[in-house]
Structures are given as structure tokens and as C-alpha cells.
Short mmCIF file of C-alpha atoms in Angstrom, two decimals:
data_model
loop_
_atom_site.label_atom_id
_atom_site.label_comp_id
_atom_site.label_asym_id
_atom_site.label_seq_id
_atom_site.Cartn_x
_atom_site.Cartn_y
_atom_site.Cartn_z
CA UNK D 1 -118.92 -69.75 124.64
CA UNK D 2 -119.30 -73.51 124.81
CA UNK D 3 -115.98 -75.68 123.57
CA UNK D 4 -115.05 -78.78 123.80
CA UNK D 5 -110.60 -80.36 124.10
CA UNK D 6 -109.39 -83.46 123.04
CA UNK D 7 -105.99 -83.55 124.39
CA UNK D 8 -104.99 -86.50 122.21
CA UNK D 9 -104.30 -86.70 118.71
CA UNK D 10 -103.92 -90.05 118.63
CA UNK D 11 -103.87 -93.04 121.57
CA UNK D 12 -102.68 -96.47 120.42
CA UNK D 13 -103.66 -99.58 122.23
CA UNK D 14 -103.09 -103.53 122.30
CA UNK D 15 -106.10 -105.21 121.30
CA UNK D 16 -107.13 -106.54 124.86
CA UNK D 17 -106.21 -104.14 126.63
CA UNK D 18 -108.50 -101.11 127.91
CA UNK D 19 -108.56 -97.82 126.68
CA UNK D 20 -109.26 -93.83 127.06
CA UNK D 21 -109.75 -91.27 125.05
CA UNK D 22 -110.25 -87.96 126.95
CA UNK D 23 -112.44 -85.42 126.88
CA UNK D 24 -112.77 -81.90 128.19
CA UNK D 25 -115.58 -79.52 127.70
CA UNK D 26 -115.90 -75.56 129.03
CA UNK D 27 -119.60 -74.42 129.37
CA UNK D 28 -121.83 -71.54 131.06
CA UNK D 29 -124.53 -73.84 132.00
CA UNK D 30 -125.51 -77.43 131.74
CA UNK D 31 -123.42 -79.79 129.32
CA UNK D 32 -125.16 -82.24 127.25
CA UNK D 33 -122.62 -84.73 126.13
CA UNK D 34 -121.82 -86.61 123.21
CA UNK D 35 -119.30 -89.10 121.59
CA UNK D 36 -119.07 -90.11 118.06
CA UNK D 37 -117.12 -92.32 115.87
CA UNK D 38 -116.24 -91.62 112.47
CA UNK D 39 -114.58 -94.17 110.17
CA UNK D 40 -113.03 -93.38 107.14
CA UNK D 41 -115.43 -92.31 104.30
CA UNK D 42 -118.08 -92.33 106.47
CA UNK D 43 -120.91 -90.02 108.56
CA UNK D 44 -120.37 -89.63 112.01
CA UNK D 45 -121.85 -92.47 114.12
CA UNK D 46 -123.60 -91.86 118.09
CA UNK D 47 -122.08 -93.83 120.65
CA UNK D 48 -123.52 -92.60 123.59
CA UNK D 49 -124.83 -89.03 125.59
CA UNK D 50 -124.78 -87.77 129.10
CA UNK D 51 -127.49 -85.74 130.16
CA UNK D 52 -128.47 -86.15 133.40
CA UNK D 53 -128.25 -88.73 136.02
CA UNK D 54 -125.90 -91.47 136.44
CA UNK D 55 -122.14 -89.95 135.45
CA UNK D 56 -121.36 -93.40 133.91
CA UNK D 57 -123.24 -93.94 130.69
CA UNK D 58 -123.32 -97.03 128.51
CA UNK D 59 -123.07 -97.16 124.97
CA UNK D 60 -122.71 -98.85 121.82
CA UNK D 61 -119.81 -101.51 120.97
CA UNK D 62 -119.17 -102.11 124.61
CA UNK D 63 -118.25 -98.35 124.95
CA UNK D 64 -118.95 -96.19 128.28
CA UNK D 65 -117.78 -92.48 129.13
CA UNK D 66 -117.47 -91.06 132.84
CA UNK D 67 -119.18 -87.36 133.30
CA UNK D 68 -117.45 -85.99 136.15
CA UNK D 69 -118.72 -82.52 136.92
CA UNK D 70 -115.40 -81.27 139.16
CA UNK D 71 -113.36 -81.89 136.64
CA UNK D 72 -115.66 -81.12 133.70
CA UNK D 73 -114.33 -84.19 131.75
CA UNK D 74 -116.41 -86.86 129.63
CA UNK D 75 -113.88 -89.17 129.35
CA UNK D 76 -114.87 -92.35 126.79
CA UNK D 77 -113.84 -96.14 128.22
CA UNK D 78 -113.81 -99.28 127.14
CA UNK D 79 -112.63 -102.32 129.09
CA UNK D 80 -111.18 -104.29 126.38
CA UNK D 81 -110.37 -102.86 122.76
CA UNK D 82 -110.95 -104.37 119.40
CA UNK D 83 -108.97 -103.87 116.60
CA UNK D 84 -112.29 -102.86 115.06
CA UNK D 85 -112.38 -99.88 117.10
CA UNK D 86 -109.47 -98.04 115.06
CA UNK D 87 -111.09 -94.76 113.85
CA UNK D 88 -111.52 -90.90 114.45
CA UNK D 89 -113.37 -90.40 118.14
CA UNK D 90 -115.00 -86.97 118.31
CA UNK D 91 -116.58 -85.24 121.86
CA UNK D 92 -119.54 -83.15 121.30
CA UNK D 93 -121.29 -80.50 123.63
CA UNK D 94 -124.38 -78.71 123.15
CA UNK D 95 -126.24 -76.43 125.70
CA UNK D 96 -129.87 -77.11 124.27
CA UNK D 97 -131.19 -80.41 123.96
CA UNK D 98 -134.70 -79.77 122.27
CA UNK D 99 -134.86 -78.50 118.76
CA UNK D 100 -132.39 -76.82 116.79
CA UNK D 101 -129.19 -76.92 119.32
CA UNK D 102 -126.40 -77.66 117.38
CA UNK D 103 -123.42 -79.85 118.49
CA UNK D 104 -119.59 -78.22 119.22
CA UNK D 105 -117.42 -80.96 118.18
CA UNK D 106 -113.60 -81.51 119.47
CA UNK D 107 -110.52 -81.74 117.55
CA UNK D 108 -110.93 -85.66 117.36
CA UNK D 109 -108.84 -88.09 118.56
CA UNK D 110 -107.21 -90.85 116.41
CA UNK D 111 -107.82 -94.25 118.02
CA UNK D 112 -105.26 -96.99 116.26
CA UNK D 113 -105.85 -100.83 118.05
CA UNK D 114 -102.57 -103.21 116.86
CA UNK D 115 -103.50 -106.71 117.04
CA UNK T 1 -133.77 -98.61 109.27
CA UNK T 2 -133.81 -95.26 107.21
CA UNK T 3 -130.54 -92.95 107.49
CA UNK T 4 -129.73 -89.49 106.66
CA UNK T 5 -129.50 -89.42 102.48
CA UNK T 6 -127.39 -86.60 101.41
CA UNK T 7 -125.85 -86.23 96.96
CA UNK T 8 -124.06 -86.45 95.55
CA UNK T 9 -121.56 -88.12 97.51
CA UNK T 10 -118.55 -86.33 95.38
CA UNK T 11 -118.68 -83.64 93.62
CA UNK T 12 -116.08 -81.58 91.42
CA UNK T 13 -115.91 -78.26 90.75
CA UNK T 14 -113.59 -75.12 89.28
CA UNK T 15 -113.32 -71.84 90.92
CA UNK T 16 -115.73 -69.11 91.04
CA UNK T 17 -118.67 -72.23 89.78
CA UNK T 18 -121.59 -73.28 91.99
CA UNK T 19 -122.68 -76.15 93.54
CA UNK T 20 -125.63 -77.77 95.32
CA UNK T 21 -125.94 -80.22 97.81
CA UNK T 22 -129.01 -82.33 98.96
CA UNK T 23 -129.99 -83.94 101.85
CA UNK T 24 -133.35 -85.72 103.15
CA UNK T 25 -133.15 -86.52 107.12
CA UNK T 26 -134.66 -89.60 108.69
CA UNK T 27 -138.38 -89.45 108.31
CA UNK T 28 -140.19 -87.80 111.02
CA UNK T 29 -137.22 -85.80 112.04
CA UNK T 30 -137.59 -82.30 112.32
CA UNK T 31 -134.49 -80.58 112.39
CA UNK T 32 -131.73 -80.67 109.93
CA UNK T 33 -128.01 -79.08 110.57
CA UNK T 34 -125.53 -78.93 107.84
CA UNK T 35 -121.48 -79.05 108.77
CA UNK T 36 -118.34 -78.43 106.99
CA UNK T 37 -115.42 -80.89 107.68
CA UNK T 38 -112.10 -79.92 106.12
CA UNK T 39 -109.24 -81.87 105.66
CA UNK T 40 -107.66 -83.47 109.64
CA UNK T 41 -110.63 -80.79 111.35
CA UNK T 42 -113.54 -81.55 113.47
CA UNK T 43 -117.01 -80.58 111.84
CA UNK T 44 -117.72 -77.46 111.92
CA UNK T 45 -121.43 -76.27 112.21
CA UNK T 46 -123.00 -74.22 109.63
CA UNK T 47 -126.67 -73.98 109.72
CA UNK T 48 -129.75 -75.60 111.12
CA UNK T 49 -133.04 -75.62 110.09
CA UNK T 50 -136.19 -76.53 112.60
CA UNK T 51 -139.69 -77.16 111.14
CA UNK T 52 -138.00 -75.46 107.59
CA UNK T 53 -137.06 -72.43 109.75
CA UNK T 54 -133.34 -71.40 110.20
CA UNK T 55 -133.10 -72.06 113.69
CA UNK T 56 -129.03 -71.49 113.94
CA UNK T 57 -126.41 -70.15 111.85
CA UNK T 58 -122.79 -71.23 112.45
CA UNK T 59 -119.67 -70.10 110.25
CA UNK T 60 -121.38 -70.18 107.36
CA UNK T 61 -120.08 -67.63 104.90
CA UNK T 62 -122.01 -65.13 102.99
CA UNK T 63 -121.45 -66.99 99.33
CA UNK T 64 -123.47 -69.87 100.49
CA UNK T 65 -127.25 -70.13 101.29
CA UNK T 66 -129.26 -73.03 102.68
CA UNK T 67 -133.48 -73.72 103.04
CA UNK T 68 -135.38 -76.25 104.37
CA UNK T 69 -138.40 -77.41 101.86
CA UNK T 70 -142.08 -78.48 102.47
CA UNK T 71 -140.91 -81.91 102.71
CA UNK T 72 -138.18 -81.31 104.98
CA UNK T 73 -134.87 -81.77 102.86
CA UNK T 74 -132.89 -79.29 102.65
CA UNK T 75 -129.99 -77.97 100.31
CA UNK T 76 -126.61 -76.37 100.96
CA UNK T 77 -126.17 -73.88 97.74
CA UNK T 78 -122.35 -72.89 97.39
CA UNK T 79 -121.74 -70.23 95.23
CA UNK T 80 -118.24 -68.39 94.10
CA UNK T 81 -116.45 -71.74 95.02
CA UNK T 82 -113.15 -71.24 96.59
CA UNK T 83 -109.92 -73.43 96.93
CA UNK T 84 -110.74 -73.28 100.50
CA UNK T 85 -114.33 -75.05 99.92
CA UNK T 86 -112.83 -78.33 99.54
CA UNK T 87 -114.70 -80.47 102.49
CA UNK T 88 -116.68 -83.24 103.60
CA UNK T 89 -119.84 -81.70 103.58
CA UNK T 90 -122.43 -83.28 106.32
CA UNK T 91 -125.81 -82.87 106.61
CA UNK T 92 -127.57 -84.54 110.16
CA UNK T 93 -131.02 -84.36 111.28
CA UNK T 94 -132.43 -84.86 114.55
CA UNK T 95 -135.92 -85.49 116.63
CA UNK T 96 -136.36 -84.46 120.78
CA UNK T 97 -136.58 -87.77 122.52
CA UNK T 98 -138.80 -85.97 125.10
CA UNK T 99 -138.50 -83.84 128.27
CA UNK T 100 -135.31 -85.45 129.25
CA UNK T 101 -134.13 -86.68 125.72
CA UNK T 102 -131.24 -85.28 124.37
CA UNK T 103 -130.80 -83.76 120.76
CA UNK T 104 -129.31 -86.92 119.51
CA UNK T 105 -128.15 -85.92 115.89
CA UNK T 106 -128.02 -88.65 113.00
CA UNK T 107 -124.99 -88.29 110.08
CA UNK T 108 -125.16 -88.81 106.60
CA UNK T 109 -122.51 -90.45 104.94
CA UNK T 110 -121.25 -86.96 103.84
CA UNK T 111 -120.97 -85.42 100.79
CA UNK T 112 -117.15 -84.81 99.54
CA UNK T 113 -116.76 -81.28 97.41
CA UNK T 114 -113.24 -80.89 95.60
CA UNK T 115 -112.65 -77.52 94.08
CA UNK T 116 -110.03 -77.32 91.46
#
């Protein structure tokens, strides 16, 4: 069975300064990756997906995650962070990427940015 | 652009009632997945629905029931509400990019059900 670890419960940052939130994932086959943001009251929001090619993907709000296969992690980066950034981070895996595969979502990880 | 509509956004119920939740994915999507997300929990999946067929089923439990109509919204029917029901109820839809896209799923704002 497919799951996916968030070791953190919560990171706090200083604005400015970079940050991590990590992700694990444990698979049979092929991961497709995933990382969304959820602020409160709202739907979950894409940031960016790894499926094949280049382990460092780009994403939205200056975000990037690092696939490394060896260590089956998908950690999510970001140089500098913005007290904007303060929400619930979840990692997502799925096996199928055409219709109807559903995602496996982490525990979350609380992301708190003090000015 | 246009989002993922799911209502009501809250809903209140008593034990043992019903309730029904609606949700229209992004035009031109073709898969819709419903998820439960209680209280400090990651979503958890419940049921998906390709071209109005049930194309998954996740820990969805036997009281509730979900279809995909003609024009592609579907609805999450909850029946013999329990305590327990009490979520953020999320409903997502999704379209394949392509031979290398990925299953990039959209959110709805959520809809919240309280059972007293």
C-alpha cells in the first residue's frame, strides 16, 4: 500500500529565512508527487507535482520540492519565507496519474512564519 | 477562472438525520473525488467518480452513498448521521494533462458538516 510521512507537525521560521518541510512517501511502483497548501477555511490549493524528469520541480509562490529517489523523500523548499506562507502543508502520492487515481495525503505539517 | 463549487458550505444536523452535499467540478473535468477531513487529520479519500462511473472507493462507510449525474456533479448523501460525521467535507475534480500529465486534482472550498 502507498503512504505518505510528514515528520513535522509544525516548523517555525523567520520571515527571510529559508525553509523545509519534509516529506516521505512508501510506494510499490512509481510515485507521482504532490504538495498542497491549505489555509484556514479553505480547499486545498496545488503547489507543485513531480512526475518524471528533473528531481527539482518549481512551483507556485516561489516554492520548489527535491524528489530524491534513494531516499524516497519529496522534500518542499523555499529560499526565503513570507509570513504569508503560514498555513497547513500537505504531501500527496498517487500511483496512477490518468483518470480516477486518487491522492494519499500526509498528516500535514503546520508551517508558522514570525515576522 | 472557474473553481470547484461544492453547498452548502455549513451544514447542521442531529443524529440519526440525513444530509446531502453538492458539488459541480471545473467544466470539462471529468473526474470528481469526494474526501472527508476531520478535525487536525489529513483528507481522507472516499470516492471517485470518472465519466459518472465510480472509479474508486476509499473509507467510505456503508450509511453514505455518492453518484455522479449527466452533467457531471455529483452528491455525497449521508445518511444515519453520527457524532463522528462532523468534517470538512471536500469534493475535487480533475482532467489528464496528457501522456505525461499528472492527475492534478482541484479543491473546493469544502463543505463543513456539524452533527449535534
Amino acid at each position: 500500500a502507498q503512504s505518505v510521512a510528514q515528520p513535522e507537525d509544525q516548523v517555525n521560521v523567520a520571515e527571510g529565512n529559508p525553509l523545509t518541510v519534509k516529506c516521505t512517501y512508501s510506494v510499490s511502483g512509481n510515485p507521482y508527487l504532490f504538495w498542497y497548501v491549505q489555509y484556514p477555511n479553505r480547499g486545498l490549493q496545488f503547489l507543485l507535482k513531480y512526475i518524471t524528469g528533473d528531481n527539482l520541480v518549481k512551483g507556485s509562490y516561489g516554492f520548489e520540492a527535491e524528489f530524491n529517489k534513494s531516499q524516497t523523500s519529496f522534500h518542499l523548499k523555499k529560499p526565503s519565507a513570507l509570513v504569508s506562507d503560514s498555513a497547513l502543508y500537505f504531501c500527496a502520492v498517487t500511483l496512477i496519474y490518468n483518470q480516477g487515481g486518487k491522492l494519499i495525503f500526509g498528516q500535514g505539517t503546520e508551517l508558522s512564519v514570525k515576522p | 477562472a472557474a473553481g470547484v463549487i461544492q453547498s452548502p458550505r455549513h451544514l447542521i444536523k442531529e443524529k440519526r438525520e440525513t444530509a446531502t452535499l453538492k458539488c459541480y467540478p471545473i467544466p470539462r473535468h471529468d473526474t470528481v473525488y469526494w474526501y472527508q477531513q476531520g478535525p487536525g487529520q489529513d483528507p481522507q479519500f472516499l470516492i471517485s467518480f470518472y465519466e459518472k462511473m465510480q472509479s474508486d472507493k476509499g473509507s467510505i462507510p456503508d450509511r453514505f452513498s455518492a453518484q455522479q449525474f449527466s452533467d457531471y456533479h455529483s452528491e455525497l448523501n449521508m445518511s444515519s448521521l453520527e457524532l463522528g460525521d462532523s468534517a470538512l467535507y471536500f469534493c475535487a475534480s480533475s482532467f489528464v494533462e496528457g501522456p505525461s500529465g499528472a492527475n492534478v486534482l482541484t479543491f473546493g472550498a469544502g463543505s463543513r458538516l456539524t452533527v449535534l
